[in-house]
Short mmCIF file of C-alpha atoms in Angstrom, two decimals:
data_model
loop_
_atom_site.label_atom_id
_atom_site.label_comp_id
_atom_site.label_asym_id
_atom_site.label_seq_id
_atom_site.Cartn_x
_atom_site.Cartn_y
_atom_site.Cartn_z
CA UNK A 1 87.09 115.33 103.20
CA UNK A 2 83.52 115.46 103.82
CA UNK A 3 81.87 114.57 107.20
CA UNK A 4 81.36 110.78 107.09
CA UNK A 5 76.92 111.48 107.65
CA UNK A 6 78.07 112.55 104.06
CA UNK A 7 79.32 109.71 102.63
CA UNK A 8 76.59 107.77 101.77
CA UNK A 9 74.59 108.54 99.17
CA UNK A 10 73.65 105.53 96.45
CA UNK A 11 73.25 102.92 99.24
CA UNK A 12 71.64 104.16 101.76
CA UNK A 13 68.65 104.40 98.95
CA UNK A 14 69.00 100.35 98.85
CA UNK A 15 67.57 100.76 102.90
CA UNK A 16 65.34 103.47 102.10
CA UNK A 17 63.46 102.97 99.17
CA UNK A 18 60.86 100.53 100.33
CA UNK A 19 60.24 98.63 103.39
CA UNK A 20 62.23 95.50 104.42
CA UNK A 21 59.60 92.96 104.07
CA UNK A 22 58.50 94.47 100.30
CA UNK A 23 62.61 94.68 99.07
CA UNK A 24 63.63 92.56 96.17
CA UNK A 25 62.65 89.18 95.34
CA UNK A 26 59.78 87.17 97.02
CA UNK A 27 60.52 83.79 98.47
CA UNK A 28 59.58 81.64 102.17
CA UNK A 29 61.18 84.56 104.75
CA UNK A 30 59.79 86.66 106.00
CA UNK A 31 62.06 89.54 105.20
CA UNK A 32 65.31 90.16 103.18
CA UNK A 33 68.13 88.03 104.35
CA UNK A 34 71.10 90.20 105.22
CA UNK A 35 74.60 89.29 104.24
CA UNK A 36 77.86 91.30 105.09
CA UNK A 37 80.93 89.60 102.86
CA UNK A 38 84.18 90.59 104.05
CA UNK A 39 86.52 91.17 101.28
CA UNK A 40 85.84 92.94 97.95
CA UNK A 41 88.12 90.51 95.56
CA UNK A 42 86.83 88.38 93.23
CA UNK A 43 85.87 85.45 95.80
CA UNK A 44 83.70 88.09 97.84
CA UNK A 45 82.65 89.85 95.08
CA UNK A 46 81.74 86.10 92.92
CA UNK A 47 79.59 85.16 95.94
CA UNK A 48 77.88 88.34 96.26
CA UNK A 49 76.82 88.15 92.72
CA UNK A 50 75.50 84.39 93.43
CA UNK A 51 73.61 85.21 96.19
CA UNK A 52 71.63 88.00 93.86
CA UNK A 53 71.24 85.83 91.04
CA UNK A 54 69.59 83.85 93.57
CA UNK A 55 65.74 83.22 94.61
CA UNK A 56 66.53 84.29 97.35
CA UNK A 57 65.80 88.15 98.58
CA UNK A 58 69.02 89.50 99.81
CA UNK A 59 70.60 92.65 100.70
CA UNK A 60 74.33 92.54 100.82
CA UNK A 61 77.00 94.74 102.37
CA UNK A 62 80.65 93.94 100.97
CA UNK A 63 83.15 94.75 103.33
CA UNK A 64 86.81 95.64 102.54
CA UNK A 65 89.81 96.65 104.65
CA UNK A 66 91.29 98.97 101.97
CA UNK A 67 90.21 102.09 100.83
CA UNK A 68 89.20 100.65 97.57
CA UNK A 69 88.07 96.89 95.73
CA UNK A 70 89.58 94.49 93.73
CA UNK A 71 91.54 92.84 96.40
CA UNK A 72 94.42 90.56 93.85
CA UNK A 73 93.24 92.31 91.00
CA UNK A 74 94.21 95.86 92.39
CA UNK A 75 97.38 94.84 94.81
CA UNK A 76 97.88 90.99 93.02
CA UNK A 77 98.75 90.96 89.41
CA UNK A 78 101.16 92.41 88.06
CA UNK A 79 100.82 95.42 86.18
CA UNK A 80 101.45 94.77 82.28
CA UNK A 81 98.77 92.30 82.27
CA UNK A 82 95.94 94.84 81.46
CA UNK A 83 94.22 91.53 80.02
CA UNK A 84 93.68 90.08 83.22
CA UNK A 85 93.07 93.45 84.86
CA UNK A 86 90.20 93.38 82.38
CA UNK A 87 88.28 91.29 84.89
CA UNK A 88 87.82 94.32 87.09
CA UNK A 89 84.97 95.48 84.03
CA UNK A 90 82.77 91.73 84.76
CA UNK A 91 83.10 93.12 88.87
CA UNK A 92 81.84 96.96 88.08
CA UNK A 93 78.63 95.15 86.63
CA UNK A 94 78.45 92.87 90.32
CA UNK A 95 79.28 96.07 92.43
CA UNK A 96 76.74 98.05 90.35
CA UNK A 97 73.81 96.00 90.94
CA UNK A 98 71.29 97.93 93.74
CA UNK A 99 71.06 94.82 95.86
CA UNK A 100 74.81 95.10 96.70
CA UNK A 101 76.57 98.29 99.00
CA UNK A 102 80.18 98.39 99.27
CA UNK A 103 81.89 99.52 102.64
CA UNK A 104 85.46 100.18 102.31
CA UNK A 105 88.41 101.26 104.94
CA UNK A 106 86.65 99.14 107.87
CA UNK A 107 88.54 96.38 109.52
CA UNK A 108 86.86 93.58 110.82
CA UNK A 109 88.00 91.89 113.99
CA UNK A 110 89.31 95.20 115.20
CA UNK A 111 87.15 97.87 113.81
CA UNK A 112 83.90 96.29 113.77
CA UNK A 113 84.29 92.96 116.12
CA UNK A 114 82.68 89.95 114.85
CA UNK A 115 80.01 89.92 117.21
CA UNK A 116 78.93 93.43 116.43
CA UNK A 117 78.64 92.64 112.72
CA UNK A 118 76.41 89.32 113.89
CA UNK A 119 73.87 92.13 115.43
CA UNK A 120 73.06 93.72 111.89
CA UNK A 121 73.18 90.42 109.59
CA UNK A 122 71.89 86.85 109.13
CA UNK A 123 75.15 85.69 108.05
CA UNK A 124 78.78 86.76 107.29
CA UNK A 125 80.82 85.22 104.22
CA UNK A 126 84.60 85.31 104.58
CA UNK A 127 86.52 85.87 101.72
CA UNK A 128 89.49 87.50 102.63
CA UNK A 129 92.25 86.69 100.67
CA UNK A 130 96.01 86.17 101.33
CA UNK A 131 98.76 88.23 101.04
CA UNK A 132 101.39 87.21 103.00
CA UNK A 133 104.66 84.54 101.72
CA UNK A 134 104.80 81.00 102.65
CA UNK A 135 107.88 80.04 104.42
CA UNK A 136 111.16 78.80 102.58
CA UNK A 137 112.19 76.35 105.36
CA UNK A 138 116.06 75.93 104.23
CA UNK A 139 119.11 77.63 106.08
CA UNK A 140 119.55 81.57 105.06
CA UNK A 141 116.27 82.44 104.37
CA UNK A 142 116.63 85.18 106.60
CA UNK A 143 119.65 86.83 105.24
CA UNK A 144 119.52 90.59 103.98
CA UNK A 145 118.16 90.19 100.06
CA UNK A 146 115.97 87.06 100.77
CA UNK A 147 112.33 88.33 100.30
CA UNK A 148 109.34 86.94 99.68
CA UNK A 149 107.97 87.30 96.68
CA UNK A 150 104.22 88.44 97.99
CA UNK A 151 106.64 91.19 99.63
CA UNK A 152 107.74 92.41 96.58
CA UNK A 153 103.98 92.12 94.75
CA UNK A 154 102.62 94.68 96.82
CA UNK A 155 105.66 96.97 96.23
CA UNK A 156 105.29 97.09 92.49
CA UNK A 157 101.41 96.81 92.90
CA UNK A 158 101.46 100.02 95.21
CA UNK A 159 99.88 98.14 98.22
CA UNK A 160 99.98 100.57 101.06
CA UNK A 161 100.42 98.01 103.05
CA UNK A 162 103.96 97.55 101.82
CA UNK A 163 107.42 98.96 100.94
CA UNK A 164 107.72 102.16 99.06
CA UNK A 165 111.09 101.65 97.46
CA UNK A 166 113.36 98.15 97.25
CA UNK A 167 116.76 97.30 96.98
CA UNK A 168 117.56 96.33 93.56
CA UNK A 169 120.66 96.31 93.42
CA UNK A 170 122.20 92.69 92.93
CA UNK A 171 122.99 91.86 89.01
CA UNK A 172 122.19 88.32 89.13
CA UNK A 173 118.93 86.94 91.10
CA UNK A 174 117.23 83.95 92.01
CA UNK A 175 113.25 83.56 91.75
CA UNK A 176 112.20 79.96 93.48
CA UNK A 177 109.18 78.67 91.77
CA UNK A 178 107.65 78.11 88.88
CA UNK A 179 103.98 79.54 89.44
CA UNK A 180 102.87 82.92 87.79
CA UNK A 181 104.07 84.81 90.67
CA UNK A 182 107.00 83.78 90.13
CA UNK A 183 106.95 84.24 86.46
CA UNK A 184 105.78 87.91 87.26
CA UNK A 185 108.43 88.81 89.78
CA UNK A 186 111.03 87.56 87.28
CA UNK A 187 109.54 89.29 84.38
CA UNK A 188 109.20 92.54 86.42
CA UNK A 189 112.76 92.55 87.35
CA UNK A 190 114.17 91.92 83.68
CA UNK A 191 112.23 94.56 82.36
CA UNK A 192 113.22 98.14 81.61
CA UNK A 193 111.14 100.53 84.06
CA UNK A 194 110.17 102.76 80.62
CA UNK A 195 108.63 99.54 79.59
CA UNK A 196 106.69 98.90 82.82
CA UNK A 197 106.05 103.47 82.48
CA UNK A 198 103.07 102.47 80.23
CA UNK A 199 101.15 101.10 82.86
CA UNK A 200 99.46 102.23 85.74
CA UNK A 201 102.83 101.79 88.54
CA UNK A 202 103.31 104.66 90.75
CA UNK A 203 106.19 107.15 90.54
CA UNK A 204 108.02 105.72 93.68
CA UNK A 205 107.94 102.26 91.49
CA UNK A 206 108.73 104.00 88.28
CA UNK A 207 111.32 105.66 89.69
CA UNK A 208 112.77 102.64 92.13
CA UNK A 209 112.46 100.51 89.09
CA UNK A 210 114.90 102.57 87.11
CA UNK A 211 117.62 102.31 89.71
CA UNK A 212 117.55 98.37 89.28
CA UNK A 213 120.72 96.52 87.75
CA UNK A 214 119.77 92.80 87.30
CA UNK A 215 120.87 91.30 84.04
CA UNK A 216 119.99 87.81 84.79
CA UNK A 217 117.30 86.74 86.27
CA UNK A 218 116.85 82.70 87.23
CA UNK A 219 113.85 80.77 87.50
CA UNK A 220 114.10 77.26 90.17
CA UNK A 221 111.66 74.68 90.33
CA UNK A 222 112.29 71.55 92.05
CA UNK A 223 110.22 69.15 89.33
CA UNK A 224 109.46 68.74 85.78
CA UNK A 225 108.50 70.70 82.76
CA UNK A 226 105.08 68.94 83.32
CA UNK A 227 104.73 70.12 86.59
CA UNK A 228 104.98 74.06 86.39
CA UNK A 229 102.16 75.77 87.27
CA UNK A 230 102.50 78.58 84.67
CA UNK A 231 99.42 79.49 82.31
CA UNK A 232 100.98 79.29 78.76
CA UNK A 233 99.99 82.60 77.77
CA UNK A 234 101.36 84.00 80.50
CA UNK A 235 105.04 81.70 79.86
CA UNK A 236 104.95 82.66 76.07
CA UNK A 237 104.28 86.54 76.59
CA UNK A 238 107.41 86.22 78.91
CA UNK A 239 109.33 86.96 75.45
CA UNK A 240 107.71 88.84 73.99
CA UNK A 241 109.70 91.57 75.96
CA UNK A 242 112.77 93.08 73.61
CA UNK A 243 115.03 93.21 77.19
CA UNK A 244 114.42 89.46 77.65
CA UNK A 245 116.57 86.35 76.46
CA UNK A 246 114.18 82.97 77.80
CA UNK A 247 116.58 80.34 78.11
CA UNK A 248 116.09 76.95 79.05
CA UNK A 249 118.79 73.85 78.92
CA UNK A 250 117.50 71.39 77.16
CA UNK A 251 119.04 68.78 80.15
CA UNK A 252 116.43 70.24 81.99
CA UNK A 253 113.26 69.16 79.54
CA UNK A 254 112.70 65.53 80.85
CA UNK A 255 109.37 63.67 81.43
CA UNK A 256 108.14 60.03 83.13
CA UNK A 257 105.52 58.49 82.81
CA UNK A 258 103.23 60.31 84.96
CA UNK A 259 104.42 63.55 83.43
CA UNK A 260 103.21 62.43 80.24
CA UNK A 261 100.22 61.61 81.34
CA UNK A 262 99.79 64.93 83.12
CA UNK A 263 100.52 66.27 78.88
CA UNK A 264 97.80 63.62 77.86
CA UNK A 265 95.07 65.01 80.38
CA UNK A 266 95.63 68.69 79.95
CA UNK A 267 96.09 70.74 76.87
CA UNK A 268 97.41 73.94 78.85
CA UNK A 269 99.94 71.73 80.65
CA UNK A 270 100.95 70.46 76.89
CA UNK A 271 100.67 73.88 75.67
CA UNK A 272 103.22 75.10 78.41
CA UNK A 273 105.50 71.84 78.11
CA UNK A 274 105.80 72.88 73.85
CA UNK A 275 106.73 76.70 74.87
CA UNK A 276 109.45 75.57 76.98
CA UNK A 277 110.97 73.01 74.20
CA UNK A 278 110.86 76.03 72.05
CA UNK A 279 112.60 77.99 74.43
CA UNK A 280 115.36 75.44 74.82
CA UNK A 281 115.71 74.40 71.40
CA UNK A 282 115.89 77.96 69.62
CA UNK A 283 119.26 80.10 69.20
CA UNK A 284 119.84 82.70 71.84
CA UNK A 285 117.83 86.07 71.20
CA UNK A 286 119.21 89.23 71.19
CA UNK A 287 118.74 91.11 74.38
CA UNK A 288 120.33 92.93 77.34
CA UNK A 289 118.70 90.94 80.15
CA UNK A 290 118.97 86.92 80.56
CA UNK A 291 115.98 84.76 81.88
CA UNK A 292 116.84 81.22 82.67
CA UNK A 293 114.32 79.22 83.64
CA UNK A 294 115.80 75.91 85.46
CA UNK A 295 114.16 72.65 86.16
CA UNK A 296 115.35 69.93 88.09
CA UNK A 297 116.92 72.02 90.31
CA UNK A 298 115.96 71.88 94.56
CA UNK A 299 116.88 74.90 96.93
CA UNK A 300 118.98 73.02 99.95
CA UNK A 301 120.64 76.45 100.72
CA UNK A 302 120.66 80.78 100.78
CA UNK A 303 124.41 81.37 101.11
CA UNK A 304 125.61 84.48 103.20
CA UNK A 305 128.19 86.18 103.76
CA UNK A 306 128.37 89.35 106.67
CA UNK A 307 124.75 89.01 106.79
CA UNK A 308 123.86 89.06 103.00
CA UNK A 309 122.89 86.94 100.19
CA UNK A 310 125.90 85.63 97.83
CA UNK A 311 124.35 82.91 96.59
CA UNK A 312 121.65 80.01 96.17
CA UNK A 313 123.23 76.07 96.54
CA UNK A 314 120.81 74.24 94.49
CA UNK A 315 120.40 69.89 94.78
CA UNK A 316 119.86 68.17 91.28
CA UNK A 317 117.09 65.71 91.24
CA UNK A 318 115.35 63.27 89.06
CA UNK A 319 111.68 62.36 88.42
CA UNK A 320 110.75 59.20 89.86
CA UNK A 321 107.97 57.80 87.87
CA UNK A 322 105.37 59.23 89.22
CA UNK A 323 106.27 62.88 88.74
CA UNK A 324 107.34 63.33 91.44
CA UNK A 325 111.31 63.49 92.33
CA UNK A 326 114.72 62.07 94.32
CA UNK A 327 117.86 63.81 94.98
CA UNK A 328 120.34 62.84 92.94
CA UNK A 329 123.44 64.13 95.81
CA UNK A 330 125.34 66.56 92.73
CA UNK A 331 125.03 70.23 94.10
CA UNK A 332 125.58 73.26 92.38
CA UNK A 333 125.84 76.89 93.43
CA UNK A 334 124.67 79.78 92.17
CA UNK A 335 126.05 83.19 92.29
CA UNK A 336 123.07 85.25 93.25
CA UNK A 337 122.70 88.57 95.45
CA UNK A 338 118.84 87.94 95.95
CA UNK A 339 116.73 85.35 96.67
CA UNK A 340 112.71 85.42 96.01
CA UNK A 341 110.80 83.05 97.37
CA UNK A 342 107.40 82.55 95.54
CA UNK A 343 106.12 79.76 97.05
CA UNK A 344 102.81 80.67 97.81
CA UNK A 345 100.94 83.27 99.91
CA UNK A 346 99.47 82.72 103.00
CA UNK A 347 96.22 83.51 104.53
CA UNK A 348 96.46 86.07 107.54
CA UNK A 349 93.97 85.31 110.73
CA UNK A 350 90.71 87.47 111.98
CA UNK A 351 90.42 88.13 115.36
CA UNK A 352 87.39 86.11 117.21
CA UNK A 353 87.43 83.94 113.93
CA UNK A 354 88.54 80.20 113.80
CA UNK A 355 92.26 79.83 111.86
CA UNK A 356 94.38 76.85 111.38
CA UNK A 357 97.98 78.36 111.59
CA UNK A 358 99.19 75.09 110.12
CA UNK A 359 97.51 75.35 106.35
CA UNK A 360 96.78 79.14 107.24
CA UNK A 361 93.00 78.93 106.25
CA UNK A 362 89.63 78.96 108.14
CA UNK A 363 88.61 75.78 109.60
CA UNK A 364 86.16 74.81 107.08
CA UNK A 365 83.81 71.72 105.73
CA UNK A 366 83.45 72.90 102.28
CA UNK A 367 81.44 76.35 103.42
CA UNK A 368 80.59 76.46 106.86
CA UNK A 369 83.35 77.62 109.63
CA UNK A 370 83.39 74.92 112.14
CA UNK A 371 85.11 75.68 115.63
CA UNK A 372 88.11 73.88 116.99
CA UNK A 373 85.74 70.87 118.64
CA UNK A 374 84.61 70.73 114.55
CA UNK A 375 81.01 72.21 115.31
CA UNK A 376 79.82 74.66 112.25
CA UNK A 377 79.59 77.81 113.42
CA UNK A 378 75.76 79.21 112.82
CA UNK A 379 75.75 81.82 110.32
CA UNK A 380 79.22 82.12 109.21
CA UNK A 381 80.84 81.10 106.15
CA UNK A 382 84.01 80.85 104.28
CA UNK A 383 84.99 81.09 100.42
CA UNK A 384 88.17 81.51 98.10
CA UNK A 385 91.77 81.10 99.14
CA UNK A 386 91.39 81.66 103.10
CA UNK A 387 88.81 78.55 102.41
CA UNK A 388 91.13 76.34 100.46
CA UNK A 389 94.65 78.13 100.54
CA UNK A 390 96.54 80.19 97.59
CA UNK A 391 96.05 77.57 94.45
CA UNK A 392 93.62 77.81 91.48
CA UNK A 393 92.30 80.55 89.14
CA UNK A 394 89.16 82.56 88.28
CA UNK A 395 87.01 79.38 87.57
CA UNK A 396 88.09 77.90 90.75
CA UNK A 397 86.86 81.12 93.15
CA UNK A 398 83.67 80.91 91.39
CA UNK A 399 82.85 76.90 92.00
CA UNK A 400 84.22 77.58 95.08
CA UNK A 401 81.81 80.38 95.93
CA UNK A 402 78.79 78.33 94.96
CA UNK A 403 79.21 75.89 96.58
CA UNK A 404 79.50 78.29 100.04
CA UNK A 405 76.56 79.77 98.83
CA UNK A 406 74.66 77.24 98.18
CA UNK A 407 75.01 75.81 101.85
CA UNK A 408 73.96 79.46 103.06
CA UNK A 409 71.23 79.86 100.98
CA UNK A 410 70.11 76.06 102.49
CA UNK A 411 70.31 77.51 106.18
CA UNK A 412 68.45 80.42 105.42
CA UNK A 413 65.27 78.46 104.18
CA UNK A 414 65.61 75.66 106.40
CA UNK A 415 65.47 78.26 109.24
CA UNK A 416 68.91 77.59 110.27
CA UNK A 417 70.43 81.01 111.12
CA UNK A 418 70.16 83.13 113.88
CA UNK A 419 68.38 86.08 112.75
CA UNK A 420 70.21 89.75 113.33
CA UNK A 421 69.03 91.29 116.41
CA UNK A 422 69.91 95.00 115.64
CA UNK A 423 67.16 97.55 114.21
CA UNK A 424 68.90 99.93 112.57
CA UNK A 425 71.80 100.35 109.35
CA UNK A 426 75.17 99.40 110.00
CA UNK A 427 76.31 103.02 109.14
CA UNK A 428 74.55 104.53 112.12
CA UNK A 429 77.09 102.78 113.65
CA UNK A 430 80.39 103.26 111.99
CA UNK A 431 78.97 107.03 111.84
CA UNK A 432 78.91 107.14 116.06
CA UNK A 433 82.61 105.21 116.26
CA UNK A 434 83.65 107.84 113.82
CA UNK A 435 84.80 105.01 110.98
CA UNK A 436 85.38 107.15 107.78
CA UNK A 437 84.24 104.20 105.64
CA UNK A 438 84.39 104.73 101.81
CA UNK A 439 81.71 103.34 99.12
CA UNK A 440 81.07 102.37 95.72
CA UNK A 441 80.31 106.31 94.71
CA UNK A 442 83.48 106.79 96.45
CA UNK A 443 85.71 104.38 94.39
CA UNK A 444 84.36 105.88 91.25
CA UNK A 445 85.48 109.07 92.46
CA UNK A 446 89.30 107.51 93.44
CA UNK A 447 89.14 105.95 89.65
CA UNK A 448 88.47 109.47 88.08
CA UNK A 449 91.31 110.60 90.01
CA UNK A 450 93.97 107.90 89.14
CA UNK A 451 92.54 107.98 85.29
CA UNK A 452 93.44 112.12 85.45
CA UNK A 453 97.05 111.14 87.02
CA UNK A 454 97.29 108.56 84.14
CA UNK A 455 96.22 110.81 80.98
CA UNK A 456 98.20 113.87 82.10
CA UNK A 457 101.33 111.61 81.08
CA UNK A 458 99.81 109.71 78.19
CA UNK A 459 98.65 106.42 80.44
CA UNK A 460 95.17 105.02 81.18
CA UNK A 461 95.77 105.35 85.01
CA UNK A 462 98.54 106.00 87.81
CA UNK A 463 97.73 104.27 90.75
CA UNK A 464 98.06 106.40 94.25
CA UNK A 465 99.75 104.63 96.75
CA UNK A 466 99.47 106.05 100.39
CA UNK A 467 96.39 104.82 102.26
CA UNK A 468 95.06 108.53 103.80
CA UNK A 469 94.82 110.26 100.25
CA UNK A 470 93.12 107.03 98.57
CA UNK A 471 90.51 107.80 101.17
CA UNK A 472 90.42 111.54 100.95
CA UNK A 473 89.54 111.39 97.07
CA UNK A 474 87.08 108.80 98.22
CA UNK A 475 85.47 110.61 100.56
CA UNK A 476 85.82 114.46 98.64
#
C-alpha cells in the first residue's frame, strides 16, 4: 500500500491547476463555493451532479465511509439485477467530471468531526443513506432465526459491515412485506446458489448459499393486491427463475373502492395487480422451490420454542373501503423456522449532527437541517432517505436532491453561508491524522481487480468483501 502523500493524484490537479478565484464557472462570488457531500450513493452523487450543472462555480469533495461508491447500488440491490446495477455507468460519468473529487474510507463524526469539515467548506450536504431494519414491534421478534431483512442484504451484497456466512438452514421461511426488499430476500433464498454463481457474489456467499435448504419461501403483507409496493418488472421476473413456483390464492386477490382507484391512477400499480391475477389464476409450474406470496394476512406473532423460531401466527383482515384494513379475529399459523422482517431500513445518526430517533432522519424543512429549537442550521443540508426516510426510487432521490440544492445554491448568492475559514486542502489534513483515504483513481483500480476475480471464472466481476484489502487495491 502506498504512503497516503501518494494517493492523490487526479484531484489534487482540480486544486492545482489554476487559482481559486479563476476555477470553473463565473458567477456573483467571489471565489468557488466549496461543497463536501457525505455519502457517495446516488442521493450524494445526484446532488453533486446538480450543483455542477449549475451556474454556480463549485468545487466538490464527495465523502464516503467505505472504501469504495455506490452506496445501495454496491451493498443495496440484490445481485441478479445487473439492469439496475446498470445505473452505476450514469454515476461513472458524475464521478468523472473534474469539478468533483471523491474521498473514500473517512468517517465523518468520528474521523473528521463536523466542525473540522466546516473549516475547509461553505457547506456540507448529507446524504447518507440507511442501512439498518426497522423494528417488527410484535412478541418474538427477538428469537434465534428472526432477522432483519437489511441484515441479510448486506450479507449477500458482501457489505463488510455485515455477516460473512448465515444460517440457512430452516426449509420453510417467512419474508414480512411486500416491498422489493422483500421480493429480493425471497427470491434470493429460493434460488439455486449456481444460479446466483453468475453474478458478481463473493465465495463466502457462493459457498454459504449452497448450504441453504428452503423449499418454500412465503411472502406476508398485511393489505391488498393494490397496495404492494413491488415494481412489476421486478414481481414478473420473480418467475422467470426455473427453481421457482409463484403462487398466489386467489382468496387473497380482493380490491375496494379505494384500491381501485389506486389501479385507475397508476399504470405500474395496475401492471403489478394483473401479474398477481396471473399468478393466482394459472396451474402450478413445475419447480423444486415454492413462493407464496400472501395477502391479507397481519403478523400478531414469531412463535418460539427453546429460544428459536417455529413459526409465524398470522391475523386475517379485510379492506375497509378505503384501502386500508380491520382484523377480522380468524388466526392462522404458520410453520416457519425463520422470520425476515423487511419492513424498511432505517437511517443511522452522525455524531454532532441533528437526528430524530423517532422517524430516524435529520431534522429537516425540505433541505436545510434545523436544530432541535427548529432553527436551520447555516450551511448544512440534507438529501435522500436520511432526509425523508427509506421510500421512493431513482426519480424520487433526484427531485429530492434539487430541491436541497436549490435552497443551497439560494444561500450561497444571497450571502447566507458562513464562508470556510481554513487555507489549505482537506488532504493536508487527513495526510497529518494519518487517514488512508481512497479516491476515484483508486476505485478504478479496486474495479480492475474485482473484474480480474470475475473473468478468471467466466463472470463480469467478484466482489471482495473484507474492508482492509478493498483499501489495499485502492491504495496499490
Amino acid at each position: 500500500t502506498a504512503p497516503p502523500h501518494t494517493v492523490l493524484t487526479e484531484p489534487s490537479k482540480i486544486m492545482d491547476k489554476n487559482p481559486p478565484e479563476t476555477q470553473g464557472k463565473q458567477n456573483s462570488m467571489s471565489r468557488p463555493l466549496r461543497v463536501a457531500v457525505i455519502g457517495a450513493g446516488p442521493a450524494g452523487i445526484y446532488a453533486s451532479d446538480l450543483l455542477m450543472k449549475s451556474d454556480t462555480d463549485v468545487l466538490i469533495d464527495l465523502y464516503e465511509r467505505m472504501p469504495a461508491p455506490f452506496g445501495l447500488i454496491r451493498y443495496g440491490v440484490a445481485p441478479d439485477h445487473p439492469r439496475i446495477k446498470g445505473i452505476v455507468t450514469s454515476l461513472h460519468k458524475v464521478l468523472d467530471k473534474p469539478e468533483l473529487r471523491l474521498l473514500g474510507n473517512i468517517d465523518i463524526g468520528n474521523e473528521v468531526t463536523v466542525d473540522e469539515l466546516r473549516e475547509y467548506y461553505d457547506a456540507i450536504i448529507f446524504s447518507t443513506g440507511a442501512t439498518g431494519d426497522r423494528n417488527l414491534d410484535i412478541p418474538g421478534a427477538d428469537l434465534e432465526g428472526s432477522f432483519g431483512a437489511g441484515e441479510f442484504v448486506g450479507f449477500y451484497d458482501g457489505n463488510p459491515d455485515f455477516e460473512r456466512s448465515w444460517d440457512l438452514s430452516a426449509e420453510s421461511v417467512a419474508v414480512v412485506g411486500v416491498g422489493n426488499v422483500g421480493l429480493d430476500v425471497a427470491r434470493i433464498l429460493a434460488k439455486t446458489a449456481n444460479e446466483l454463481h453468475t453474478t458478481e457474489i463473493p465465495d463466502n456467499v457462493y459457498q454459504t448459499l449452497k448450504t441453504n435448504q428452503a423449499t418454500h419461501i412465503h411472502i406476508f403483507g398485511r393489505r391488498g393486491p393494490a397496495q404492494a409496493k413491488f415494481t412489476p418488472l421486478e414481481l414478473k421476473e420473480l418467475d422467470h427463475s426455473p427453481s421457482i413456483n409463484v403462487v398466489v390464492d386467489p382468496e387473497d386477490i380482493d380490491y375496494d373502492e379505494a384500491s381501485i382507484a389506486a389501479r385507475r391512477a397508476s399504470k405500474s400499480q395496475d401492471l403489478v395487480c394483473q401479474t398477481l391475477e396471473q399468478y393466482a389464476m394459472r396451474d402450478p409450474k413445475g419447480a423444486p422451490h415454492k413462493l407464496t406470496i400472501h395477502f391479507l394476512e397481519s403478523p400478531v406473532e414469531i412463535l418460539g420454542e427453546d429460544g428459536n423460531v417455529v413459526g409465524l401466527r398470522t391475523e386475517r383482515m379485510e379492506l375497509d373501503g378505503t384501502g386500508h384494513v380491520q382484523g377480522t379475529g380468524k388466526f392462522t399459523e404458520w410453520p416457519v423456522q425463520a422470520v425476515y422482517r423487511a419492513v424498511g431500513y432505517r437511517s443511522e445518526a452522525i455524531t454532532a449532527v441533528p437526528f430524530d430517533h423517532g422517524t430516524a432522519v435529520i431534522p429537516n424543512d425540505g433541505g436545510h437541517v434545523v436544530d432541535p429549537a427548529g432553527e436551520v442550521v447555516p450551511g448544512v443540508y440534507v438529501t435522500g432517505w436520511i432526509k425523508r426516510g427509506p421510500v421512493g426510487l431513482i426519480g424520487n432521490t433526484k427531485s429530492d436532491a434539487k430541491e436541497t440544492t436549490d435552497m443551497l445554491i439560494a444561500d450561497a448568492l444571497a450571502g447566507r453561508l458562513t464562508p470556510r475559514t481554513a487555507t489549505g486542502d482537506i488532504t493536508e489534513y487527513l495526510e497529518a491524522q494519518g487517514i488512508p483515504y481512497t479516491t476515484w483513481d483508486g476505485w478504478h483500480k479496486l474495479d480492475a481487480h474485482e473484474r480480474s476475480l470475475g473473468s478468471a471464472e467466466g463472470r463480469e466481476r467478484k466482489k471482495v468483501v473484507e474492508w482492509d484489502e478493498m483499501v489495499a487495491h485502492s491504495r496499490s
